[in-house]
CSV table of C-alpha atoms and ligand atoms in Angstrom, one decimal:
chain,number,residue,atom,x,y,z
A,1,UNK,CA,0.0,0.0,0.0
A,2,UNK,CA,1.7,2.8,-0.8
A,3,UNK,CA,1.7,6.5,0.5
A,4,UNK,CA,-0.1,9.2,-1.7
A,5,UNK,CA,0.1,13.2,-2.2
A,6,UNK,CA,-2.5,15.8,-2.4
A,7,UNK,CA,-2.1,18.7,-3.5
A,8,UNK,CA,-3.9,21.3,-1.1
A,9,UNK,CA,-3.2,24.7,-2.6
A,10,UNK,CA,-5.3,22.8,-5.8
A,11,UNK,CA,-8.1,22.3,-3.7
A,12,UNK,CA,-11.6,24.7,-3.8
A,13,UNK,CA,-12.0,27.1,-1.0
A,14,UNK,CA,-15.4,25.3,-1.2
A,15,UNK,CA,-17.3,23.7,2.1
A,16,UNK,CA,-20.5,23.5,0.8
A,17,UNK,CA,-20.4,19.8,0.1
A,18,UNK,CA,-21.3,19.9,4.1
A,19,UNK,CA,-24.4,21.9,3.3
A,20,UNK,CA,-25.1,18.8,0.7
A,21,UNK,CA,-25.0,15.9,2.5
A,22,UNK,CA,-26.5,17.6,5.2
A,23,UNK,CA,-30.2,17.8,2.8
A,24,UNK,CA,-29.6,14.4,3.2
A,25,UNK,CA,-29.5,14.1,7.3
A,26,UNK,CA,-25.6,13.7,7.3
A,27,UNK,CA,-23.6,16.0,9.5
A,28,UNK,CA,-20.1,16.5,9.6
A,29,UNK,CA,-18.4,17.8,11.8
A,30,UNK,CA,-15.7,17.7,14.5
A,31,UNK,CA,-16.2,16.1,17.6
A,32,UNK,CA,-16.3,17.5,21.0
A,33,UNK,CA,-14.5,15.9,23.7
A,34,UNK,CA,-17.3,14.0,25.6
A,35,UNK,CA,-17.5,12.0,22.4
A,36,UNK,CA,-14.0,10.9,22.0
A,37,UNK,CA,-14.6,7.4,24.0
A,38,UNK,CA,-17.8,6.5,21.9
A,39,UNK,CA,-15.4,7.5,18.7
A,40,UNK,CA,-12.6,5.5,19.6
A,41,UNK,CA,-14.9,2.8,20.3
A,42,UNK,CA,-16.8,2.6,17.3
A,43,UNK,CA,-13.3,2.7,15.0
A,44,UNK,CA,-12.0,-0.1,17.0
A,45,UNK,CA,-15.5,-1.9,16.4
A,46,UNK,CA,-15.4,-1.1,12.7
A,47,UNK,CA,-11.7,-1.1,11.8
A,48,UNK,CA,-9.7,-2.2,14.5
A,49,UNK,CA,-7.1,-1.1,17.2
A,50,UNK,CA,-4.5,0.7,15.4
A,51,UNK,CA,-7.0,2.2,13.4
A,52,UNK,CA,-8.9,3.5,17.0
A,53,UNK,CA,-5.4,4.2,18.3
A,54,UNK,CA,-4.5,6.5,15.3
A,55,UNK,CA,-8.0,8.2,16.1
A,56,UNK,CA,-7.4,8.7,20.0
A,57,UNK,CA,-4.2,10.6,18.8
A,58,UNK,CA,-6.0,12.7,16.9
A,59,UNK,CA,-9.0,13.6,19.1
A,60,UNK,CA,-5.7,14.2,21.5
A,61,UNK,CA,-4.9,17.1,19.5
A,62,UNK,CA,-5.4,20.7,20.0
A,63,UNK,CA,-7.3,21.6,18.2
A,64,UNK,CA,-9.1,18.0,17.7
A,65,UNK,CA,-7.4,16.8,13.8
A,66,UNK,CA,-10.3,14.5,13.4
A,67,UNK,CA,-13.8,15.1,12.0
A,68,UNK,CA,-16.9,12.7,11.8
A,69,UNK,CA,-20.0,11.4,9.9
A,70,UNK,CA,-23.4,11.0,12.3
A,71,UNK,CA,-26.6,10.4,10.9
A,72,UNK,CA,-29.6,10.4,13.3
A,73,UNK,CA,-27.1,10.5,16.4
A,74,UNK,CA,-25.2,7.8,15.4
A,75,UNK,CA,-21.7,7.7,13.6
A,76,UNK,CA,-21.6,6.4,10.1
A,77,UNK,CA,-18.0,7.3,9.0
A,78,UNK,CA,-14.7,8.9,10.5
A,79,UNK,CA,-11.6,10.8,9.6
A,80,UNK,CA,-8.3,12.0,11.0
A,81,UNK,CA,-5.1,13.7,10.3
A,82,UNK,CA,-1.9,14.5,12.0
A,83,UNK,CA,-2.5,11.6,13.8
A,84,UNK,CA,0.6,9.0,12.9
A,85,UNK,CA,2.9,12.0,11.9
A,86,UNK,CA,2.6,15.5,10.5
A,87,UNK,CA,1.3,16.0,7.4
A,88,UNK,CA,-0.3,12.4,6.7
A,89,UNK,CA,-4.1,12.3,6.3
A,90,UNK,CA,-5.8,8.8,7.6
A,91,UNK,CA,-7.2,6.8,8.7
A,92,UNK,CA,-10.8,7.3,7.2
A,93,UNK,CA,-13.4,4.9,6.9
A,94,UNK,CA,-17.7,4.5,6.8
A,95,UNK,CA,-19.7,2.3,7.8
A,96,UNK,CA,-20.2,-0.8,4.9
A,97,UNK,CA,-23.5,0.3,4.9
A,98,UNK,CA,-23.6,4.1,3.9
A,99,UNK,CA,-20.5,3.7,1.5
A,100,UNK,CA,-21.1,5.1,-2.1
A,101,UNK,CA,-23.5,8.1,-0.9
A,102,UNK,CA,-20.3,11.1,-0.8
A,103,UNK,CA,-20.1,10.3,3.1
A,104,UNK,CA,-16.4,9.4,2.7
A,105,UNK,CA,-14.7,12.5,0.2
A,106,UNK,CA,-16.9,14.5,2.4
A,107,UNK,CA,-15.0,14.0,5.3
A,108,UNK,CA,-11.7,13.4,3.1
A,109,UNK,CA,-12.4,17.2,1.8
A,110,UNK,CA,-13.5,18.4,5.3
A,111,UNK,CA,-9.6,17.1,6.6
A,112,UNK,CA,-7.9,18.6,3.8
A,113,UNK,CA,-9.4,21.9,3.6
A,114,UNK,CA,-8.7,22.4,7.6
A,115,UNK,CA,-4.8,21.6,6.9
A,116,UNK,CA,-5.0,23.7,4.1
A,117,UNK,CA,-6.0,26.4,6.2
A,118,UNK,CA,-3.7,25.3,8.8
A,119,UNK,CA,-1.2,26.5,6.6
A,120,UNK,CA,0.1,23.1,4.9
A,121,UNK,CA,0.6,23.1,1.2
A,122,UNK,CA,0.5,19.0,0.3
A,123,UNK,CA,-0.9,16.1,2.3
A,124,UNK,CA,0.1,13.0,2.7
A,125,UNK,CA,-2.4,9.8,2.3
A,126,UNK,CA,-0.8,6.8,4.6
A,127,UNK,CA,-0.5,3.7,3.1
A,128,UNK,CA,-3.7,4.6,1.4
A,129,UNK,CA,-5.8,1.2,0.7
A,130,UNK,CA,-8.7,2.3,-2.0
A,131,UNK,CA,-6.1,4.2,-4.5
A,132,UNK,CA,-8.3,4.8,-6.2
A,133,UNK,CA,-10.7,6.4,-4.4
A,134,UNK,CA,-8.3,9.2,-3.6
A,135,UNK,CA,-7.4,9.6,-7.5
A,136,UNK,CA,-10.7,10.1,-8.5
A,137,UNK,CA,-11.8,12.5,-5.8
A,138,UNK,CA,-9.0,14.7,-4.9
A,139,UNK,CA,-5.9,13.7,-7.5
A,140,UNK,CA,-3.6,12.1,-5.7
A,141,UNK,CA,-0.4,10.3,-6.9
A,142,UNK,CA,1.1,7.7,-5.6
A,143,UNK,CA,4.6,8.4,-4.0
A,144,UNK,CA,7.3,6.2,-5.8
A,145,UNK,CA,9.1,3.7,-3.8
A,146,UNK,CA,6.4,4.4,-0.8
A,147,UNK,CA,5.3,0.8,0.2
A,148,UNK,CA,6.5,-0.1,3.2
A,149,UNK,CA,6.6,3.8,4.3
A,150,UNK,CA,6.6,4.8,7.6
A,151,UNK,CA,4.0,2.4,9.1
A,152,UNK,CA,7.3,-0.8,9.5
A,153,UNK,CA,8.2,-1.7,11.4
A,154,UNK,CA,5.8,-0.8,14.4
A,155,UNK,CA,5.9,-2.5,18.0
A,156,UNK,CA,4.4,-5.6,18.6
A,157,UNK,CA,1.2,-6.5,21.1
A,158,UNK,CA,3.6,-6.9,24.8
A,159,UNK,CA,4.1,-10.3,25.9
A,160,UNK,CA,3.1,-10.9,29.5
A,161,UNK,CA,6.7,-11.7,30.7
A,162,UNK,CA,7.2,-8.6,33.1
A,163,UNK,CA,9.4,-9.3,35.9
B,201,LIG,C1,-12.8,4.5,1.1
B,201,LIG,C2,-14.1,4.9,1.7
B,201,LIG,C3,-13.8,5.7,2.9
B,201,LIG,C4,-14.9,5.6,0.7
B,201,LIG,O1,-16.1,6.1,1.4
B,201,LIG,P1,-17.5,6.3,0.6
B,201,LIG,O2,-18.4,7.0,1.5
B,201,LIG,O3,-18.0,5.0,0.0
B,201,LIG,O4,-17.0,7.2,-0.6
B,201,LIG,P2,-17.8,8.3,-1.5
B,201,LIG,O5,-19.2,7.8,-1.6
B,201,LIG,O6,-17.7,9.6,-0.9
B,201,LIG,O7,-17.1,8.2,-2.9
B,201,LIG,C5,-16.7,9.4,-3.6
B,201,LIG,C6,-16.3,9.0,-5.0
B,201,LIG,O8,-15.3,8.0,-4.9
B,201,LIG,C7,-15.8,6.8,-5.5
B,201,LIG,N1,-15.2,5.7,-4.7
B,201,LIG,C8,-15.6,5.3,-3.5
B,201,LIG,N2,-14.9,4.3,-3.1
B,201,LIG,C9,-14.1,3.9,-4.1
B,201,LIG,C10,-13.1,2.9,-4.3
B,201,LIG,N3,-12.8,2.0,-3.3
B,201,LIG,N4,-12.5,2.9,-5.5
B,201,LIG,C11,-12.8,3.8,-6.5
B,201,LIG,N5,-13.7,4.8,-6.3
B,201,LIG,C12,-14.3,4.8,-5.2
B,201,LIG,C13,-17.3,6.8,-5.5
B,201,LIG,O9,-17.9,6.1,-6.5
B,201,LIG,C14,-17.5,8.3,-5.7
B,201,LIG,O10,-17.4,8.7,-7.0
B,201,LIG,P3,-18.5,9.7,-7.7
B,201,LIG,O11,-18.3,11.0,-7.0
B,201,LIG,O12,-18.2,9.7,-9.1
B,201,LIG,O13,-19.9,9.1,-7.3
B,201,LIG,C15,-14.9,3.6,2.2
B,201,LIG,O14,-15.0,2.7,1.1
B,201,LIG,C16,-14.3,2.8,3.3
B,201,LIG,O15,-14.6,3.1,4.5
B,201,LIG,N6,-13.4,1.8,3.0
B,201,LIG,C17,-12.9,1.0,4.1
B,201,LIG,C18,-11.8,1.7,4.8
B,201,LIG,C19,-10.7,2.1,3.9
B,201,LIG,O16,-10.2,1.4,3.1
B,201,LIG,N7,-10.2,3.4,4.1
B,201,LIG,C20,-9.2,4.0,3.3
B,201,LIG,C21,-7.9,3.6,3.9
B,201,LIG,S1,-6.5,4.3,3.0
């Protein structure tokens, strides 16, 4: 899987895709902190530890580098930046069944316009999965000689052989 680049300064000055998908009862948005556990929670449900790990960092940050995806007070899809280094956008992902409705540039487009305005000029799409899916909606290229990036090696579960 290898790392991609966005270009930010290419990007629209536009947020009113969130105006959009909010006609159809989607908000998002970013969380505030009484939600964090209930976020962390449902990304470790959907997509695992590391995944809910990488989103604890970023609801760890100040300001939050996360946004997310409810739909009748329940969350449908998640994002987060800054969260395994500076720069890299991920991990985002939305529920199997609301995929294919916008839900996941949305908050693809909500993450990189708040870098953009943070002052960063690319982003960087870890180990991205769905190449495609970042191609098509914001033009990103894959980084040459990328795969295995900056994700390997990582630390392993602990054995329990303290003492
Ligand atoms: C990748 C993911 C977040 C996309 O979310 P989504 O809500 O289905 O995406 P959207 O509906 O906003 O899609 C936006 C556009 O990208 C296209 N698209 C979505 N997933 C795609 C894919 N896997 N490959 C190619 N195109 C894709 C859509 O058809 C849509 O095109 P359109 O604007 O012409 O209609 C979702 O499939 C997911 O959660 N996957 C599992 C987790 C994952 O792999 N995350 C990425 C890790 S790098």
């Amino acid at each position: 899987m290898p790392d991609m680049l966005v270009k930010l300064y290419n990007l629209d000055d536009d947020w009113r895709f969130l105006a959009e998908l909010k006609k159809r009862g989607i908000s998002v948005r970013k969380p505030i902190g009484p939600e964090k556990h209930l976020i962390v929670q449902w990304v470790s449900d959907k997509f695992g530890p590391a995944w809910a790990s990488e989103t604890d960092a970023a609801l760890a940050n100040v300001p939050r580098t996360c946004f997310v995806a409810i739909k009748k007070a329940a969350i449908i899809g998640f994002a987060c930046y800054d969260a395994t280094a500076l720069g890299f956008f991920g991990p985002v992902g939305v529920d199997r069944l609301h995929r294919r409705k916008g839900t996941g540039k949305a908050l693809l487009l909500a993450c990189l316009l708040d870098m953009k305005l943070k002052g960063y000029g690319y982003a960087v799409v870890g180990a991205a999965k769905d190449t495609d899916f970042f191609k098509k909606t914001v033009g990103a290229v894959e980084i040459p000689g990328s795969t295995p990036g900056l994700y390997h090696p990582r630390v392993k579960e602990a054995q329990s052989d303290i003492g």
